[in-house]
Amino acid sequence: MRIISGKHKGRRLTAPKNLPVRPTIDMAKESLFNIINNNYYFDAVSIIDLFAGTGNISFEFASRGSKEIYAIDKHFACIKYINETSKELDLDINTYKIDVYKFLDKTPLTADIIFADPPYDFETEQFLKIVDTVFERNLLNEDGLLIVEHSKHTKLSDHSKFSYEKRYGGNVFSFFEG
């Protein structure tokens, strides 16, 4: 896993092998950040990274200058790795060790971009519950964007807030807007 751009461009990060994660592949991450770069100024956006895992997405936003980043994961080892790496790289990433659904139900936070990368073996209903909760609780700021990463076998395009999707091999990013 590497940071693609920003102040830590090219930096390779090696997460412990025992983490229960599937990091977004570099090619897909680079394409995703090119899309985001065309619509947002990184230093002016707030981010909530759901199912943060290794912090791959959070580190990329932080390296590019985003200041308000919240990484959410229920696994202690993931949060520990994100905290240690953030400190080492002098990046300001706020972490919460909590189940994502509980977080979404209770958080007072809102963001310009919410990125969710749940396990690919989730049922479609579990993916849609994330989307529904984000919009029902108004967790996106005005002109905000929800991005859900999933496998090509999961279809989210029937949701009323669905905008478009981008496919990269077996990875799909579905974009939702209010």
Short mmCIF file of C-alpha atoms in Angstrom, two decimals:
data_model
loop_
_atom_site.label_atom_id
_atom_site.label_comp_id
_atom_site.label_asym_id
_atom_site.label_seq_id
_atom_site.Cartn_x
_atom_site.Cartn_y
_atom_site.Cartn_z
CA MET A 1 0.00 0.00 0.00
CA ARG A 2 1.36 3.42 -0.86
CA ILE A 3 0.39 7.05 -0.57
CA ILE A 4 -0.10 8.29 -4.11
CA SER A 5 0.10 12.07 -3.79
CA GLY A 6 0.64 14.97 -1.43
CA LYS A 7 3.31 15.55 1.17
CA HIS A 8 3.94 11.81 1.61
CA LYS A 9 3.77 10.96 -2.11
CA GLY A 10 5.29 7.57 -2.88
CA ARG A 11 5.52 6.54 0.78
CA ARG A 12 4.96 2.82 1.22
CA LEU A 13 3.02 1.66 4.24
CA THR A 14 3.08 -1.91 5.48
CA ALA A 15 0.19 -2.85 7.71
CA PRO A 16 0.42 -5.85 10.03
CA LYS A 17 -0.65 -9.05 8.30
CA ASN A 18 -3.17 -9.97 11.00
CA LEU A 19 -5.56 -7.07 10.29
CA PRO A 20 -9.01 -8.14 9.04
CA VAL A 21 -8.84 -5.90 5.95
CA ARG A 22 -8.82 -5.71 2.16
CA PRO A 23 -7.10 -2.41 1.29
CA THR A 24 -8.23 -0.55 -1.83
CA ILE A 25 -5.76 -1.35 -4.60
CA ASP A 26 -3.49 1.51 -5.69
CA MET A 27 -4.83 1.72 -9.26
CA ALA A 28 -8.43 2.03 -8.06
CA LYS A 29 -7.45 4.48 -5.31
CA GLU A 30 -5.56 6.67 -7.75
CA SER A 31 -8.55 6.77 -10.11
CA LEU A 32 -10.90 7.55 -7.22
CA PHE A 33 -8.76 10.45 -6.04
CA ASN A 34 -8.55 11.84 -9.57
CA ILE A 35 -12.37 11.99 -9.61
CA ILE A 36 -12.46 13.66 -6.18
CA ASN A 37 -9.72 16.11 -7.20
CA ASN A 38 -11.88 17.34 -10.08
CA ASN A 39 -14.72 18.29 -7.70
CA TYR A 40 -13.16 19.28 -4.37
CA TYR A 41 -10.20 21.10 -2.84
CA PHE A 42 -8.60 18.60 -0.51
CA ASP A 43 -7.60 21.23 2.04
CA ALA A 44 -11.22 22.36 2.33
CA VAL A 45 -13.08 19.07 2.82
CA SER A 46 -14.03 17.05 5.87
CA ILE A 47 -13.90 13.27 5.60
CA ILE A 48 -15.50 10.33 7.38
CA ASP A 49 -13.80 7.04 6.46
CA LEU A 50 -16.12 4.13 7.41
CA PHE A 51 -14.63 0.65 7.79
CA ALA A 52 -11.25 2.43 7.72
CA GLY A 53 -9.19 -0.75 8.08
CA THR A 54 -5.55 0.15 7.42
CA GLY A 55 -6.39 3.85 7.06
CA ASN A 56 -5.35 3.72 3.41
CA ILE A 57 -8.02 6.23 2.32
CA SER A 58 -7.60 8.46 5.39
CA PHE A 59 -3.82 8.64 4.88
CA GLU A 60 -4.32 9.63 1.24
CA PHE A 61 -6.70 12.46 2.17
CA ALA A 62 -4.35 13.64 4.95
CA SER A 63 -1.31 13.57 2.68
CA ARG A 64 -3.21 15.74 0.20
CA GLY A 65 -3.99 18.35 2.84
CA SER A 66 -7.38 17.42 4.28
CA LYS A 67 -7.50 18.50 7.92
CA GLU A 68 -10.75 17.11 9.31
CA ILE A 69 -10.60 13.33 8.95
CA TYR A 70 -12.45 10.74 11.01
CA ALA A 71 -11.51 7.07 10.61
CA ILE A 72 -14.07 4.60 11.94
CA ASP A 73 -13.44 0.90 12.52
CA LYS A 74 -14.54 -1.61 15.16
CA HIS A 75 -11.23 -3.49 15.23
CA PHE A 76 -8.76 -2.37 17.89
CA ALA A 77 -5.73 -3.47 15.83
CA CYS A 78 -6.87 -1.32 12.87
CA ILE A 79 -7.37 1.76 15.03
CA LYS A 80 -4.02 1.15 16.73
CA TYR A 81 -2.25 0.93 13.35
CA ILE A 82 -3.92 4.12 12.07
CA ASN A 83 -2.99 5.99 15.27
CA GLU A 84 0.63 4.81 15.21
CA THR A 85 1.07 5.59 11.50
CA SER A 86 -0.63 8.98 11.83
CA LYS A 87 1.75 9.90 14.62
CA GLU A 88 4.78 8.67 12.66
CA LEU A 89 3.77 10.69 9.56
CA ASP A 90 2.55 13.70 11.58
CA LEU A 91 -0.96 13.44 10.14
CA ASP A 92 -4.02 14.56 12.07
CA ILE A 93 -6.56 11.73 11.78
CA ASN A 94 -9.24 11.28 14.43
CA THR A 95 -10.07 7.63 15.10
CA TYR A 96 -13.14 6.00 16.60
CA LYS A 97 -13.18 2.34 17.60
CA ILE A 98 -16.87 1.58 17.15
CA ASP A 99 -19.17 -0.47 14.96
CA VAL A 100 -19.93 1.62 11.85
CA TYR A 101 -23.71 1.21 12.15
CA LYS A 102 -23.66 2.37 15.79
CA PHE A 103 -21.46 5.31 14.80
CA LEU A 104 -23.83 6.33 11.99
CA ASP A 105 -26.85 6.09 14.31
CA LYS A 106 -25.29 8.30 17.01
CA THR A 107 -22.73 10.66 15.50
CA PRO A 108 -23.23 14.42 15.52
CA LEU A 109 -20.49 14.70 12.85
CA THR A 110 -21.15 15.67 9.25
CA ALA A 111 -18.71 15.61 6.35
CA ASP A 112 -18.19 16.73 2.78
CA ILE A 113 -17.13 13.22 1.75
CA ILE A 114 -18.08 9.97 3.42
CA PHE A 115 -16.19 6.95 2.14
CA ALA A 116 -17.37 3.45 3.06
CA ASP A 117 -15.46 0.27 2.28
CA PRO A 118 -17.41 -2.52 3.99
CA PRO A 119 -16.48 -6.18 3.61
CA TYR A 120 -17.30 -7.34 0.08
CA ASP A 121 -19.25 -10.31 1.45
CA PHE A 122 -21.89 -8.05 3.00
CA GLU A 123 -25.43 -8.54 1.78
CA THR A 124 -26.77 -5.76 -0.47
CA GLU A 125 -29.12 -4.72 2.36
CA GLN A 126 -26.12 -4.06 4.63
CA PHE A 127 -24.60 -1.75 2.00
CA LEU A 128 -27.92 0.03 1.49
CA LYS A 129 -28.38 0.51 5.23
CA ILE A 130 -25.22 2.64 5.20
CA VAL A 131 -26.56 4.76 2.34
CA ASP A 132 -30.01 5.11 3.92
CA THR A 133 -28.63 6.10 7.31
CA VAL A 134 -26.24 8.70 5.88
CA PHE A 135 -29.11 10.43 4.06
CA GLU A 136 -31.78 9.96 6.75
CA ARG A 137 -29.48 11.48 9.38
CA ASN A 138 -28.21 14.24 7.02
CA LEU A 139 -24.58 13.32 7.65
CA LEU A 140 -23.36 14.89 4.40
CA ASN A 141 -22.72 18.60 4.18
CA GLU A 142 -24.26 20.58 1.31
CA ASP A 143 -22.91 19.28 -2.04
CA GLY A 144 -21.48 16.31 -0.15
CA LEU A 145 -20.68 12.92 -1.61
CA LEU A 146 -21.04 9.38 -0.29
CA ILE A 147 -18.75 6.85 -1.95
CA VAL A 148 -19.26 3.15 -1.31
CA GLU A 149 -16.66 0.64 -2.46
CA HIS A 150 -17.97 -2.84 -3.27
CA SER A 151 -17.45 -5.81 -5.55
CA LYS A 152 -18.83 -6.01 -9.07
CA HIS A 153 -21.32 -8.59 -7.77
CA THR A 154 -23.13 -6.03 -5.58
CA LYS A 155 -25.65 -3.73 -7.26
CA LEU A 156 -26.45 -0.41 -5.58
CA SER A 157 -27.58 1.56 -8.62
CA ASP A 158 -31.31 1.24 -7.85
CA HIS A 159 -31.05 3.50 -4.79
CA SER A 160 -32.77 6.89 -5.23
CA LYS A 161 -29.60 8.78 -4.18
CA PHE A 162 -27.35 6.82 -6.57
CA SER A 163 -25.52 9.10 -9.00
CA TYR A 164 -22.99 6.97 -10.90
CA GLU A 165 -20.39 4.24 -10.52
CA LYS A 166 -16.82 3.64 -11.64
CA ARG A 167 -15.42 0.15 -12.11
CA TYR A 168 -11.79 -0.90 -11.75
CA GLY A 169 -11.42 -4.63 -12.28
CA GLY A 170 -13.45 -6.31 -9.56
CA ASN A 171 -13.73 -3.07 -7.57
CA VAL A 172 -16.66 -0.68 -7.95
CA PHE A 173 -17.09 2.77 -6.45
CA SER A 174 -20.75 3.84 -6.25
CA PHE A 175 -21.34 7.57 -5.81
CA PHE A 176 -24.40 8.92 -3.99
CA GLU A 177 -25.50 12.56 -3.78
CA GLY A 178 -28.33 14.32 -2.00
#
